[in-house]
mmCIF file of C-alpha atoms in Angstrom:
data_model
loop_
_atom_site.group_PDB
_atom_site.id
_atom_site.type_symbol
_atom_site.label_atom_id
_atom_site.label_comp_id
_atom_site.label_asym_id
_atom_site.label_seq_id
_atom_site.Cartn_x
_atom_site.Cartn_y
_atom_site.Cartn_z
ATOM 1 C CA UNK A 1 -13.107 -2.320 25.861
ATOM 2 C CA UNK A 2 -12.794 -0.543 29.199
ATOM 3 C CA UNK A 3 -10.669 2.587 29.115
ATOM 4 C CA UNK A 4 -8.435 1.252 31.905
ATOM 5 C CA UNK A 5 -7.095 -1.464 29.564
ATOM 6 C CA UNK A 6 -5.678 1.210 27.255
ATOM 7 C CA UNK A 7 -3.440 2.560 29.996
ATOM 8 C CA UNK A 8 -2.443 -0.699 31.637
ATOM 9 C CA UNK A 9 1.189 -1.667 31.410
ATOM 10 C CA UNK A 10 1.898 -4.699 29.267
ATOM 11 C CA UNK A 11 3.531 -7.705 30.943
ATOM 12 C CA UNK A 12 7.291 -7.270 31.370
ATOM 13 C CA UNK A 13 7.308 -3.902 29.595
ATOM 14 C CA UNK A 14 9.936 -2.397 31.926
ATOM 15 C CA UNK A 15 12.042 -5.563 31.890
ATOM 16 C CA UNK A 16 11.812 -5.745 28.086
ATOM 17 C CA UNK A 17 13.235 -2.237 27.820
ATOM 18 C CA UNK A 18 16.018 -3.092 30.252
ATOM 19 C CA UNK A 19 16.990 -6.226 28.324
ATOM 20 C CA UNK A 20 16.797 -4.383 25.017
ATOM 21 C CA UNK A 21 18.911 -1.557 26.446
ATOM 22 C CA UNK A 22 21.571 -4.071 27.456
ATOM 23 C CA UNK A 23 21.487 -5.547 23.931
ATOM 24 C CA UNK A 24 21.969 -2.070 22.446
ATOM 25 C CA UNK A 25 24.875 -1.368 24.800
ATOM 26 C CA UNK A 26 26.536 -4.652 23.831
ATOM 27 C CA UNK A 27 25.991 -3.905 20.136
ATOM 28 C CA UNK A 28 27.648 -0.504 20.517
ATOM 29 C CA UNK A 29 30.913 -1.944 21.822
ATOM 30 C CA UNK A 30 33.541 -0.368 19.554
ATOM 31 C CA UNK A 31 35.471 -3.626 19.168
ATOM 32 C CA UNK A 32 32.832 -5.002 16.799
ATOM 33 C CA UNK A 33 33.453 -2.087 14.479
ATOM 34 C CA UNK A 34 37.205 -1.689 14.949
ATOM 35 C CA UNK A 35 38.361 -5.308 15.136
ATOM 36 C CA UNK A 36 35.838 -6.943 12.811
ATOM 37 C CA UNK A 37 35.157 -4.091 10.446
ATOM 38 C CA UNK A 38 31.422 -4.127 11.052
ATOM 39 C CA UNK A 39 30.253 -1.066 9.099
ATOM 40 C CA UNK A 40 29.773 1.842 11.486
ATOM 41 C CA UNK A 41 26.646 2.930 9.651
ATOM 42 C CA UNK A 42 22.935 2.904 10.402
ATOM 43 C CA UNK A 43 22.676 -0.487 8.708
ATOM 44 C CA UNK A 44 25.714 -1.902 10.499
ATOM 45 C CA UNK A 45 24.468 -0.727 13.865
ATOM 46 C CA UNK A 46 20.981 -2.064 13.153
ATOM 47 C CA UNK A 47 22.495 -5.449 12.340
ATOM 48 C CA UNK A 48 24.444 -5.585 15.583
ATOM 49 C CA UNK A 49 21.446 -4.480 17.648
ATOM 50 C CA UNK A 50 19.324 -7.072 15.842
ATOM 51 C CA UNK A 51 21.932 -9.754 16.573
ATOM 52 C CA UNK A 52 22.023 -9.047 20.315
ATOM 53 C CA UNK A 53 18.239 -8.625 20.596
ATOM 54 C CA UNK A 54 17.873 -11.921 18.732
ATOM 55 C CA UNK A 55 20.173 -13.637 21.247
ATOM 56 C CA UNK A 56 18.045 -12.420 24.158
ATOM 57 C CA UNK A 57 14.797 -13.417 22.460
ATOM 58 C CA UNK A 58 16.250 -16.769 21.432
ATOM 59 C CA UNK A 59 17.327 -17.406 25.039
ATOM 60 C CA UNK A 60 13.699 -17.104 26.130
ATOM 61 C CA UNK A 61 12.751 -20.038 23.868
ATOM 62 C CA UNK A 62 14.696 -22.342 26.165
ATOM 63 C CA UNK A 63 12.299 -21.636 29.026
ATOM 64 C CA UNK A 64 8.897 -23.280 29.509
ATOM 65 C CA UNK A 65 5.683 -21.414 30.182
ATOM 66 C CA UNK A 66 4.070 -18.138 29.216
ATOM 67 C CA UNK A 67 6.408 -15.733 31.028
ATOM 68 C CA UNK A 68 9.321 -16.308 28.614
ATOM 69 C CA UNK A 69 7.028 -15.729 25.635
ATOM 70 C CA UNK A 70 5.719 -12.522 27.145
ATOM 71 C CA UNK A 71 9.217 -11.373 28.054
ATOM 72 C CA UNK A 72 10.576 -12.041 24.566
ATOM 73 C CA UNK A 73 7.600 -10.141 23.128
ATOM 74 C CA UNK A 74 8.393 -7.246 25.473
ATOM 75 C CA UNK A 75 12.006 -7.164 24.188
ATOM 76 C CA UNK A 76 10.737 -7.215 20.607
ATOM 77 C CA UNK A 77 8.233 -4.434 21.351
ATOM 78 C CA UNK A 78 10.922 -2.332 23.033
ATOM 79 C CA UNK A 79 13.207 -2.757 20.029
ATOM 80 C CA UNK A 80 10.661 -1.594 17.499
ATOM 81 C CA UNK A 81 9.368 1.192 19.696
ATOM 82 C CA UNK A 82 12.966 2.421 19.873
ATOM 83 C CA UNK A 83 13.394 2.062 16.097
ATOM 84 C CA UNK A 84 10.222 4.092 15.547
ATOM 85 C CA UNK A 85 11.404 6.811 17.916
ATOM 86 C CA UNK A 86 14.874 6.945 16.350
ATOM 87 C CA UNK A 87 13.456 7.296 12.841
ATOM 88 C CA UNK A 88 11.293 10.188 14.011
ATOM 89 C CA UNK A 89 14.298 11.847 15.677
ATOM 90 C CA UNK A 90 16.259 11.480 12.422
ATOM 91 C CA UNK A 91 13.542 13.455 10.677
ATOM 92 C CA UNK A 92 11.687 10.725 8.817
ATOM 93 C CA UNK A 93 8.215 12.042 8.013
ATOM 94 C CA UNK A 94 5.380 10.538 10.028
ATOM 95 C CA UNK A 95 3.896 8.887 6.946
ATOM 96 C CA UNK A 96 7.201 7.159 6.180
ATOM 97 C CA UNK A 97 7.947 5.840 9.658
ATOM 98 C CA UNK A 98 5.460 2.977 9.530
ATOM 99 C CA UNK A 99 6.794 1.705 6.214
ATOM 100 C CA UNK A 100 10.385 1.881 7.418
ATOM 101 C CA UNK A 101 9.597 0.141 10.697
ATOM 102 C CA UNK A 102 7.799 -2.585 8.753
ATOM 103 C CA UNK A 103 10.897 -3.106 6.576
ATOM 104 C CA UNK A 104 13.047 -3.243 9.712
ATOM 105 C CA UNK A 105 10.671 -5.794 11.259
ATOM 106 C CA UNK A 106 10.896 -7.905 8.106
ATOM 107 C CA UNK A 107 14.691 -7.604 8.125
ATOM 108 C CA UNK A 108 14.829 -8.637 11.783
ATOM 109 C CA UNK A 109 12.518 -11.588 11.155
ATOM 110 C CA UNK A 110 14.646 -12.744 8.228
ATOM 111 C CA UNK A 111 17.822 -12.497 10.265
ATOM 112 C CA UNK A 112 16.252 -14.299 13.218
ATOM 113 C CA UNK A 113 15.108 -17.126 10.962
ATOM 114 C CA UNK A 114 18.556 -17.449 9.365
ATOM 115 C CA UNK A 115 20.409 -17.237 12.700
ATOM 116 C CA UNK A 116 18.137 -19.803 14.349
ATOM 117 C CA UNK A 117 18.726 -22.299 11.558
ATOM 118 C CA UNK A 118 22.465 -21.570 11.464
ATOM 119 C CA UNK A 119 22.934 -21.913 15.227
ATOM 120 C CA UNK A 120 21.354 -25.359 15.015
ATOM 121 C CA UNK A 121 23.953 -26.536 12.491
ATOM 122 C CA UNK A 122 26.979 -28.549 13.572
ATOM 123 C CA UNK A 123 29.508 -26.203 11.956
ATOM 124 C CA UNK A 124 29.642 -22.440 11.508
ATOM 125 C CA UNK A 125 29.377 -22.360 7.704
ATOM 126 C CA UNK A 126 25.689 -21.338 7.642
ATOM 127 C CA UNK A 127 26.189 -18.833 10.446
ATOM 128 C CA UNK A 128 29.196 -17.232 8.731
ATOM 129 C CA UNK A 129 27.191 -16.998 5.500
ATOM 130 C CA UNK A 130 24.211 -15.425 7.276
ATOM 131 C CA UNK A 131 26.393 -12.944 9.159
ATOM 132 C CA UNK A 132 28.371 -12.062 6.012
ATOM 133 C CA UNK A 133 25.158 -11.488 4.071
ATOM 134 C CA UNK A 134 23.479 -9.412 6.783
ATOM 135 C CA UNK A 135 26.249 -7.556 8.599
ATOM 136 C CA UNK A 136 28.655 -6.920 5.724
ATOM 137 C CA UNK A 137 26.121 -7.194 2.848
ATOM 138 C CA UNK A 138 28.440 -9.651 1.116
ATOM 139 C CA UNK A 139 27.464 -12.516 -1.160
ATOM 140 C CA UNK A 140 30.703 -14.299 -0.247
ATOM 141 C CA UNK A 141 31.625 -15.260 3.333
ATOM 142 C CA UNK A 142 33.656 -12.516 5.005
ATOM 143 C CA UNK A 143 36.786 -13.516 6.965
ATOM 144 C CA UNK A 144 35.603 -11.586 10.028
ATOM 145 C CA UNK A 145 32.339 -13.533 9.832
ATOM 146 C CA UNK A 146 34.033 -16.552 11.411
ATOM 147 C CA UNK A 147 35.132 -14.472 14.372
ATOM 148 C CA UNK A 148 31.681 -12.952 14.756
ATOM 149 C CA UNK A 149 30.095 -16.416 14.525
ATOM 150 C CA UNK A 150 32.349 -17.672 17.342
ATOM 151 C CA UNK A 151 31.616 -14.541 19.391
ATOM 152 C CA UNK A 152 27.899 -15.043 18.814
ATOM 153 C CA UNK A 153 28.147 -18.621 20.097
ATOM 154 C CA UNK A 154 30.081 -17.416 23.156
ATOM 155 C CA UNK A 155 27.443 -14.769 23.844
ATOM 156 C CA UNK A 156 24.748 -17.417 23.469
ATOM 157 C CA UNK A 157 26.516 -19.660 25.985
ATOM 158 C CA UNK A 158 26.891 -16.668 28.328
ATOM 159 C CA UNK A 159 23.145 -16.020 28.161
ATOM 160 C CA UNK A 160 22.387 -19.716 28.593
ATOM 161 C CA UNK A 161 24.312 -19.745 31.870
ATOM 162 C CA UNK A 162 22.154 -16.948 33.302
ATOM 163 C CA UNK A 163 19.005 -17.710 35.224
ATOM 164 C CA UNK A 164 15.599 -16.900 33.871
ATOM 165 C CA UNK A 165 14.904 -15.176 37.180
ATOM 166 C CA UNK A 166 17.559 -12.587 36.255
ATOM 167 C CA UNK A 167 15.933 -12.031 32.867
ATOM 168 C CA UNK A 168 12.559 -11.630 34.594
ATOM 169 C CA UNK A 169 14.125 -8.762 36.560
ATOM 170 C CA UNK A 170 15.465 -7.206 33.346
ATOM 171 C CA UNK A 171 19.040 -8.250 34.082
ATOM 172 C CA UNK A 172 21.371 -9.671 31.453
ATOM 173 C CA UNK A 173 25.147 -9.787 31.203
ATOM 174 C CA UNK A 174 26.809 -9.954 27.812
ATOM 175 C CA UNK A 175 30.493 -10.653 27.436
ATOM 176 C CA UNK A 176 32.517 -7.592 26.503
ATOM 177 C CA UNK A 177 33.355 -7.779 22.779
ATOM 178 C CA UNK A 178 37.070 -8.152 23.491
ATOM 179 C CA UNK A 179 36.352 -11.225 25.614
ATOM 180 C CA UNK A 180 33.862 -12.697 23.149
ATOM 181 C CA UNK A 181 36.373 -12.220 20.329
ATOM 182 C CA UNK A 182 39.329 -13.734 22.231
#
């Protein structure tokens, strides 16, 4: 392999980081934590970041061609690069970072699978169950799960109304939590 390939930028790398950054900003909106009681913990924040990153990645599936696949991969790569960096900054030993990132990847994949199936259902029952299980770690549906499910559908519609050209530029607009929860 030529050495130049090692240093070449991956497709949509910059745009992936921009989209992921917007997902993180949306996930940090205090209303999720104050109004819905999403746990303001590492796990709770991971779940909200995973939810918003999932919505961006899921939006790419609606588009034909290779660019959406590459862009969704860039968002995914940005997310797990950030997770790796954050674990290192929190003092996780180098040997433990890979194992933790793998568990986070598996958790994200499980959530994405559950959310995809639930969003395809006619009612919100499956989505509320998935959100309750993942966000609040509850076996039983959580009352706030219905509000988060509705907000998630509103965010999904918001993303669906945006052009793929904007995503290609790394631009995405999420609804503020207060508006999504209204």
